[in-house]
Amino acid sequence: MNRFMDRLVERIAPKSTGSACSSGYFCNAAGHPGYWFRFCCTQTGCEWTYVGGC
């Protein structure tokens, strides 16, 4: 199962940044009103990343 998940993440993760981000954008995520965020996971962990105003 782990091997399958690793392969799946490798497919969807951009090679240049080595991160995998959710496909959906969320307004007001992470407690910041008026901003778009999406959830991204890198080798160091997962966090909300700022995309722009909404």
PDB file of C-alpha atoms in Angstrom:
ATOM      1  CA  MET A   1       0.000   0.000   0.000  1.00  0.00           C
ATOM      2  CA  ASN A   2       2.779   2.458   0.830  1.00  0.00           C
ATOM      3  CA  ARG A   3       4.435   1.787  -2.492  1.00  0.00           C
ATOM      4  CA  PHE A   4       1.157   2.561  -4.281  1.00  0.00           C
ATOM      5  CA  MET A   5       0.765   5.848  -2.405  1.00  0.00           C
ATOM      6  CA  ASP A   6       4.367   6.813  -3.138  1.00  0.00           C
ATOM      7  CA  ARG A   7       3.784   6.238  -6.839  1.00  0.00           C
ATOM      8  CA  LEU A   8       0.559   8.227  -6.739  1.00  0.00           C
ATOM      9  CA  VAL A   9       2.238  11.173  -5.024  1.00  0.00           C
ATOM     10  CA  GLU A  10       5.136  11.033  -7.492  1.00  0.00           C
ATOM     11  CA  ARG A  11       2.633  11.292 -10.342  1.00  0.00           C
ATOM     12  CA  ILE A  12       0.736  14.298  -9.035  1.00  0.00           C
ATOM     13  CA  ALA A  13       3.655  16.112  -7.410  1.00  0.00           C
ATOM     14  CA  PRO A  14       5.388  18.706  -9.561  1.00  0.00           C
ATOM     15  CA  LYS A  15       8.962  17.532 -10.105  1.00  0.00           C
ATOM     16  CA  SER A  16      10.451  21.021  -9.878  1.00  0.00           C
ATOM     17  CA  THR A  17       9.161  21.811  -6.391  1.00  0.00           C
ATOM     18  CA  GLY A  18       8.779  18.322  -4.986  1.00  0.00           C
ATOM     19  CA  SER A  19       5.413  19.198  -3.502  1.00  0.00           C
ATOM     20  CA  ALA A  20       1.884  17.909  -3.908  1.00  0.00           C
ATOM     21  CA  CYS A  21      -0.986  20.365  -3.592  1.00  0.00           C
ATOM     22  CA  SER A  22      -4.711  19.900  -3.352  1.00  0.00           C
ATOM     23  CA  SER A  23      -6.595  20.634  -6.542  1.00  0.00           C
ATOM     24  CA  GLY A  24      -9.104  22.826  -4.712  1.00  0.00           C
ATOM     25  CA  TYR A  25      -8.602  26.398  -3.565  1.00  0.00           C
ATOM     26  CA  PHE A  26     -10.169  27.556  -0.314  1.00  0.00           C
ATOM     27  CA  CYS A  27     -11.147  31.097   0.550  1.00  0.00           C
ATOM     28  CA  ASN A  28     -10.465  32.179   4.150  1.00  0.00           C
ATOM     29  CA  ALA A  29      -8.441  29.050   4.913  1.00  0.00           C
ATOM     30  CA  ALA A  30      -5.990  29.096   7.794  1.00  0.00           C
ATOM     31  CA  GLY A  31      -7.996  31.877   9.471  1.00  0.00           C
ATOM     32  CA  HIS A  32      -7.097  34.585   6.954  1.00  0.00           C
ATOM     33  CA  PRO A  33     -10.285  36.257   5.680  1.00  0.00           C
ATOM     34  CA  GLY A  34     -10.339  37.389   2.064  1.00  0.00           C
ATOM     35  CA  TYR A  35      -7.539  35.156   0.784  1.00  0.00           C
ATOM     36  CA  TRP A  36      -7.382  32.008  -1.337  1.00  0.00           C
ATOM     37  CA  PHE A  37      -5.260  29.138  -0.049  1.00  0.00           C
ATOM     38  CA  ARG A  38      -4.632  25.560  -1.028  1.00  0.00           C
ATOM     39  CA  PHE A  39      -3.229  22.723   1.001  1.00  0.00           C
ATOM     40  CA  CYS A  40       0.264  21.640  -0.095  1.00  0.00           C
ATOM     41  CA  CYS A  41       2.483  18.867   1.182  1.00  0.00           C
ATOM     42  CA  THR A  42       6.242  18.860   0.773  1.00  0.00           C
ATOM     43  CA  GLN A  43       8.971  16.644   2.144  1.00  0.00           C
ATOM     44  CA  THR A  44       9.037  18.797   5.275  1.00  0.00           C
ATOM     45  CA  GLY A  45       5.293  18.608   5.959  1.00  0.00           C
ATOM     46  CA  CYS A  46       1.903  19.962   4.930  1.00  0.00           C
ATOM     47  CA  GLU A  47       0.585  23.499   5.211  1.00  0.00           C
ATOM     48  CA  TRP A  48      -1.808  26.020   3.701  1.00  0.00           C
ATOM     49  CA  THR A  49      -0.120  28.051   0.964  1.00  0.00           C
ATOM     50  CA  TYR A  50      -1.272  31.524  -0.064  1.00  0.00           C
ATOM     51  CA  VAL A  51      -2.623  31.801  -3.607  1.00  0.00           C
ATOM     52  CA  GLY A  52      -4.217  35.267  -3.775  1.00  0.00           C
ATOM     53  CA  GLY A  53      -7.085  37.484  -2.716  1.00  0.00           C
ATOM     54  CA  CYS A  54     -10.716  36.320  -3.060  1.00  0.00           C
TER      55      CYS A  54
END
